[in-house]
mmCIF file of C-alpha atoms in Angstrom:
data_model
loop_
_atom_site.group_PDB
_atom_site.id
_atom_site.type_symbol
_atom_site.label_atom_id
_atom_site.label_comp_id
_atom_site.label_asym_id
_atom_site.label_seq_id
_atom_site.Cartn_x
_atom_site.Cartn_y
_atom_site.Cartn_z
ATOM 1 C CA MET A 497 11.657 -6.497 -18.182
ATOM 2 C CA PRO A 498 12.065 -7.525 -14.544
ATOM 3 C CA VAL A 499 10.440 -5.515 -11.757
ATOM 4 C CA THR A 500 12.909 -3.352 -10.054
ATOM 5 C CA VAL A 501 13.240 -2.842 -6.319
ATOM 6 C CA LEU A 502 14.912 -0.409 -3.961
ATOM 7 C CA LEU A 503 15.396 -1.776 -0.549
ATOM 8 C CA VAL A 504 15.131 0.896 2.445
ATOM 9 C CA ASP A 505 15.884 -0.632 5.880
ATOM 10 C CA ASP A 506 18.240 0.514 8.710
ATOM 11 C CA GLU A 507 18.996 -3.175 9.620
ATOM 12 C CA PRO A 508 21.597 -4.755 7.295
ATOM 13 C CA LEU A 509 20.367 -8.291 8.026
ATOM 14 C CA VAL A 510 16.923 -7.392 6.926
ATOM 15 C CA ARG A 511 18.123 -5.848 3.588
ATOM 16 C CA ALA A 512 20.388 -8.889 3.025
ATOM 17 C CA GLY A 513 17.547 -11.358 3.542
ATOM 18 C CA LEU A 514 15.117 -9.304 1.193
ATOM 19 C CA ARG A 515 17.788 -8.961 -1.188
ATOM 20 C CA ALA A 516 18.323 -12.803 -1.308
ATOM 21 C CA VAL A 517 14.485 -13.662 -1.464
ATOM 22 C CA LEU A 518 14.054 -11.165 -4.509
ATOM 23 C CA ASP A 519 17.159 -11.856 -6.332
ATOM 24 C CA ALA A 520 16.352 -15.231 -6.407
ATOM 25 C CA GLN A 521 13.231 -14.514 -8.547
ATOM 26 C CA PRO A 522 13.583 -14.440 -12.380
ATOM 27 C CA ASP A 523 11.427 -11.498 -12.774
ATOM 28 C CA ILE A 524 12.462 -9.356 -9.939
ATOM 29 C CA GLU A 525 15.675 -7.197 -9.680
ATOM 30 C CA VAL A 526 17.050 -5.388 -6.420
ATOM 31 C CA VAL A 527 18.440 -2.316 -8.025
ATOM 32 C CA GLY A 528 19.731 -0.655 -4.979
ATOM 33 C CA GLU A 529 19.585 -0.319 -1.058
ATOM 34 C CA ALA A 530 19.502 2.511 1.436
ATOM 35 C CA ALA A 531 19.785 2.603 5.341
ATOM 36 C CA ASP A 532 17.452 5.348 5.965
ATOM 37 C CA GLY A 533 14.442 7.382 4.474
ATOM 38 C CA ALA A 534 16.551 10.269 4.091
ATOM 39 C CA ALA A 535 18.602 8.805 1.132
ATOM 40 C CA VAL A 536 15.307 7.507 -0.610
ATOM 41 C CA ILE A 537 14.757 10.682 -2.923
ATOM 42 C CA PRO A 538 18.083 10.608 -4.618
ATOM 43 C CA LEU A 539 18.213 6.887 -5.076
ATOM 44 C CA VAL A 540 14.561 6.931 -6.489
ATOM 45 C CA ARG A 541 15.489 9.807 -8.745
ATOM 46 C CA GLN A 542 18.818 7.881 -9.915
ATOM 47 C CA LEU A 543 17.606 4.339 -10.233
ATOM 48 C CA ARG A 544 14.015 4.807 -11.257
ATOM 49 C CA PRO A 545 12.768 1.687 -9.491
ATOM 50 C CA ASP A 546 9.223 0.261 -9.850
ATOM 51 C CA VAL A 547 8.775 -0.715 -6.197
ATOM 52 C CA VAL A 548 10.211 0.592 -2.953
ATOM 53 C CA ALA A 549 10.268 -1.693 -0.028
ATOM 54 C CA MET A 550 10.422 0.579 2.960
ATOM 55 C CA ASP A 551 10.925 0.228 6.730
ATOM 56 C CA VAL A 552 8.536 1.679 8.489
ATOM 57 C CA ARG A 553 10.580 2.957 11.682
ATOM 58 C CA MET A 554 14.109 4.323 10.891
ATOM 59 C CA PRO A 555 16.247 6.818 12.888
ATOM 60 C CA LEU A 556 16.575 9.816 10.686
ATOM 61 C CA LEU A 557 13.598 9.754 8.340
ATOM 62 C CA ASP A 558 10.993 7.199 9.080
ATOM 63 C CA GLY A 559 8.839 5.393 6.448
ATOM 64 C CA ILE A 560 6.003 7.557 6.759
ATOM 65 C CA GLU A 561 7.826 10.861 6.026
ATOM 66 C CA ALA A 562 9.764 9.161 3.369
ATOM 67 C CA THR A 563 6.535 8.103 1.657
ATOM 68 C CA ARG A 564 5.300 11.472 1.684
ATOM 69 C CA ALA A 565 8.478 12.936 0.545
ATOM 70 C CA VAL A 566 8.594 10.580 -2.517
ATOM 71 C CA LEU A 567 4.761 11.279 -3.469
ATOM 72 C CA ARG A 568 5.255 14.810 -2.956
ATOM 73 C CA THR A 569 8.608 15.406 -4.968
ATOM 74 C CA VAL A 570 9.043 12.741 -7.451
ATOM 75 C CA THR A 571 7.475 12.702 -10.867
ATOM 76 C CA ASP A 572 5.878 9.305 -11.665
ATOM 77 C CA PRO A 573 6.621 7.964 -8.304
ATOM 78 C CA PRO A 574 7.355 4.216 -7.854
ATOM 79 C CA LYS A 575 4.924 1.970 -5.819
ATOM 80 C CA ILE A 576 5.787 1.994 -2.070
ATOM 81 C CA VAL A 577 5.406 -1.054 0.310
ATOM 82 C CA VAL A 578 6.033 -0.424 4.015
ATOM 83 C CA VAL A 579 7.821 -3.446 5.661
ATOM 84 C CA THR A 580 6.925 -3.934 9.245
ATOM 85 C CA THR A 581 7.401 -6.162 12.273
ATOM 86 C CA PHE A 582 4.138 -5.635 13.698
ATOM 87 C CA GLU A 583 1.047 -5.464 11.467
ATOM 88 C CA GLU A 584 -0.931 -3.385 14.009
ATOM 89 C CA ASP A 585 1.603 -0.652 14.462
ATOM 90 C CA GLU A 586 0.104 2.892 14.294
ATOM 91 C CA TYR A 587 3.112 3.830 12.066
ATOM 92 C CA VAL A 588 1.766 1.289 9.344
ATOM 93 C CA TYR A 589 -1.436 3.125 9.622
ATOM 94 C CA GLU A 590 0.023 6.503 9.114
ATOM 95 C CA ALA A 591 2.166 5.134 6.190
ATOM 96 C CA LEU A 592 -1.019 3.883 4.448
ATOM 97 C CA ARG A 593 -2.797 7.155 4.895
ATOM 98 C CA ALA A 594 0.361 8.836 3.623
ATOM 99 C CA GLY A 595 0.053 7.157 0.300
ATOM 100 C CA ALA A 596 1.874 3.710 0.658
ATOM 101 C CA ASP A 597 0.592 0.987 -1.542
ATOM 102 C CA GLY A 598 0.295 -1.591 1.160
ATOM 103 C CA PHE A 599 2.433 -3.218 3.955
ATOM 104 C CA LEU A 600 4.475 -6.540 4.313
ATOM 105 C CA LEU A 601 5.218 -8.189 7.423
ATOM 106 C CA LYS A 602 9.191 -8.996 7.809
ATOM 107 C CA ARG A 603 8.382 -12.643 8.791
ATOM 108 C CA ALA A 604 6.486 -13.471 5.462
ATOM 109 C CA ARG A 605 7.500 -16.268 3.708
ATOM 110 C CA PRO A 606 9.567 -15.909 0.595
ATOM 111 C CA GLU A 607 6.944 -16.607 -1.987
ATOM 112 C CA GLU A 608 4.707 -14.136 -0.344
ATOM 113 C CA ILE A 609 7.344 -11.420 -0.481
ATOM 114 C CA ALA A 610 7.857 -12.044 -4.165
ATOM 115 C CA HIS A 611 4.262 -11.996 -4.594
ATOM 116 C CA ALA A 612 3.622 -8.904 -2.799
ATOM 117 C CA ILE A 613 6.155 -7.154 -4.887
ATOM 118 C CA ARG A 614 4.581 -8.323 -8.123
ATOM 119 C CA LEU A 615 1.148 -7.567 -7.109
ATOM 120 C CA VAL A 616 2.066 -3.705 -6.202
ATOM 121 C CA ALA A 617 4.210 -3.311 -9.274
ATOM 122 C CA ALA A 618 1.225 -4.340 -11.281
ATOM 123 C CA GLY A 619 -1.114 -1.725 -9.787
ATOM 124 C CA ASP A 620 -2.777 -3.494 -7.349
ATOM 125 C CA SER A 621 -2.996 -2.378 -3.484
ATOM 126 C CA LEU A 622 -1.655 -4.948 -1.025
ATOM 127 C CA LEU A 623 -4.349 -4.857 1.800
ATOM 128 C CA PHE A 624 -4.923 -7.411 4.185
ATOM 129 C CA PRO A 625 -8.518 -6.778 5.223
ATOM 130 C CA ALA A 626 -8.674 -8.022 8.609
ATOM 131 C CA SER A 627 -5.397 -6.014 9.553
ATOM 132 C CA VAL A 628 -6.626 -2.943 7.884
ATOM 133 C CA ARG A 629 -9.812 -3.098 9.705
ATOM 134 C CA GLN A 630 -8.268 -3.333 13.086
ATOM 135 C CA LEU A 631 -5.815 -0.830 12.122
ATOM 136 C CA ALA A 632 -8.867 1.634 11.279
ATOM 137 C CA ALA A 633 -10.693 0.721 14.550
ATOM 138 C CA ARG A 634 -7.465 1.310 16.637
ATOM 139 C CA TYR A 635 -6.047 4.491 15.157
ATOM 140 C CA GLY A 636 -8.749 5.885 12.667
ATOM 141 C CA GLY A 637 -11.016 7.686 15.098
ATOM 142 C CA GLU A 638 -11.600 11.353 13.983
ATOM 143 C CA ARG A 639 -8.335 11.645 11.935
ATOM 144 C CA ALA A 640 -9.847 12.408 8.481
ATOM 145 C CA ALA A 641 -9.692 16.307 8.347
ATOM 146 C CA SER A 642 -12.820 16.000 6.012
ATOM 147 C CA ASP A 643 -15.234 13.283 4.909
ATOM 148 C CA PRO A 644 -14.657 12.609 1.167
ATOM 149 C CA LEU A 645 -17.390 10.005 0.892
ATOM 150 C CA SER A 646 -20.125 12.674 1.937
ATOM 151 C CA ALA A 647 -19.046 15.018 -0.986
ATOM 152 C CA ALA A 648 -18.207 12.087 -3.573
ATOM 153 C CA ARG A 649 -21.862 11.332 -4.695
ATOM 154 C CA LEU A 650 -20.969 7.665 -5.481
ATOM 155 C CA THR A 651 -23.655 5.683 -7.417
ATOM 156 C CA GLU A 652 -25.285 2.624 -5.551
ATOM 157 C CA ARG A 653 -23.047 0.395 -7.851
ATOM 158 C CA GLU A 654 -19.898 2.318 -7.020
ATOM 159 C CA ALA A 655 -20.591 2.331 -3.448
ATOM 160 C CA GLU A 656 -21.095 -1.195 -3.480
ATOM 161 C CA VAL A 657 -17.773 -1.681 -5.348
ATOM 162 C CA LEU A 658 -16.112 0.203 -2.561
ATOM 163 C CA ARG A 659 -17.578 -1.904 0.050
ATOM 164 C CA LEU A 660 -16.079 -5.029 -1.425
ATOM 165 C CA MET A 661 -12.700 -3.152 -2.061
ATOM 166 C CA ALA A 662 -12.908 -2.542 1.689
ATOM 167 C CA ARG A 663 -12.875 -6.403 2.119
ATOM 168 C CA GLY A 664 -9.965 -7.075 0.085
ATOM 169 C CA LEU A 665 -11.521 -8.352 -3.067
ATOM 170 C CA THR A 666 -9.530 -8.002 -6.385
ATOM 171 C CA ASN A 667 -11.298 -6.720 -9.492
ATOM 172 C CA ALA A 668 -11.633 -10.427 -10.733
ATOM 173 C CA GLU A 669 -13.155 -11.219 -7.442
ATOM 174 C CA ILE A 670 -15.712 -8.078 -7.311
ATOM 175 C CA ALA A 671 -16.682 -8.997 -11.060
ATOM 176 C CA ALA A 672 -17.774 -12.551 -9.899
ATOM 177 C CA ARG A 673 -19.402 -11.350 -6.914
ATOM 178 C CA LEU A 674 -21.349 -8.566 -8.894
ATOM 179 C CA VAL A 675 -21.880 -10.771 -11.978
ATOM 180 C CA VAL A 676 -20.416 -8.051 -14.179
ATOM 181 C CA GLY A 677 -17.210 -7.893 -16.582
ATOM 182 C CA ALA A 678 -13.749 -7.211 -15.293
ATOM 183 C CA GLU A 679 -13.508 -3.894 -17.452
ATOM 184 C CA THR A 680 -16.870 -2.928 -15.949
ATOM 185 C CA VAL A 681 -15.334 -3.255 -12.365
ATOM 186 C CA LYS A 682 -12.276 -1.480 -13.477
ATOM 187 C CA SER A 683 -14.249 1.423 -14.536
ATOM 188 C CA HIS A 684 -16.314 1.586 -11.353
ATOM 189 C CA VAL A 685 -13.020 1.344 -9.331
ATOM 190 C CA SER A 686 -11.489 4.392 -11.489
ATOM 191 C CA ALA A 687 -14.703 6.389 -11.015
ATOM 192 C CA VAL A 688 -14.621 5.767 -6.981
ATOM 193 C CA LEU A 689 -10.888 6.745 -7.036
ATOM 194 C CA ALA A 690 -11.393 9.930 -8.906
ATOM 195 C CA LYS A 691 -14.530 10.948 -6.795
ATOM 196 C CA LEU A 692 -12.714 10.448 -3.737
ATOM 197 C CA GLY A 693 -9.531 11.920 -4.841
ATOM 198 C CA ALA A 694 -7.682 8.845 -3.953
ATOM 199 C CA ARG A 695 -4.310 7.873 -5.278
ATOM 200 C CA ASP A 696 -5.120 4.262 -5.172
ATOM 201 C CA ARG A 697 -7.375 1.594 -3.672
ATOM 202 C CA THR A 698 -5.541 1.921 -0.302
ATOM 203 C CA GLN A 699 -6.267 5.339 -0.035
ATOM 204 C CA ALA A 700 -9.992 4.887 -0.885
ATOM 205 C CA VAL A 701 -10.100 2.086 1.807
ATOM 206 C CA ILE A 702 -8.747 4.164 4.431
ATOM 207 C CA ALA A 703 -11.332 6.967 3.589
ATOM 208 C CA ALA A 704 -14.123 4.381 3.589
ATOM 209 C CA TYR A 705 -13.245 3.292 7.029
ATOM 210 C CA GLU A 706 -12.296 6.784 8.578
ATOM 211 C CA SER A 707 -15.686 8.361 7.394
ATOM 212 C CA GLY A 708 -17.634 5.199 8.777
ATOM 213 C CA PHE A 709 -18.695 4.179 5.381
ATOM 214 C CA VAL A 710 -17.498 0.798 6.181
ATOM 215 C CA ALA A 711 -17.584 -0.145 9.723
ATOM 216 C CA PRO A 712 -14.066 -1.214 10.861
ATOM 217 C CA GLY A 713 -15.302 -3.751 13.395
#
């Protein structure tokens, strides 16, 4: 079964470009388009896409509020990738905090766009460690209403895994670094997410930066 994608962007040329790139892939299918975040929820419910590629800035309902709405109201919501022109945009950081699984630059090469969709559909977060560190340093500040790390009671190994997650390492890379099996790392990651109350790796990493557990600089 191909990975199904809903494109949400107020610029027709951007949607056309993304559709051309993704429809050229044998394992990806664009199943719908929308010109604003306000149309996302009905289309998600109708089309049940695996991934929503969502512009972060739109006139009626931006990608941040649309992401919050999808995750709040849709049962078994799709993965969400926000698409942006500028990687150090405050909107990108807020979208990640709202629950987006990662972000993608509009200037990315076709193969990078296709890889990003596959990665997120498979359950991995699409993080660019250097960019996330810069976003956290610039916009994180005192934004966290609470510090989930202080109450999480992570084990020493779980804390080590979280630090490596924040550097952008995959489970396989973490396993190689710690000289343990991939299933062991997967168990540690699941424990970290559960203890932090995080939806995914992105949310865990954001929490790590905002709490000061990982220094963004």
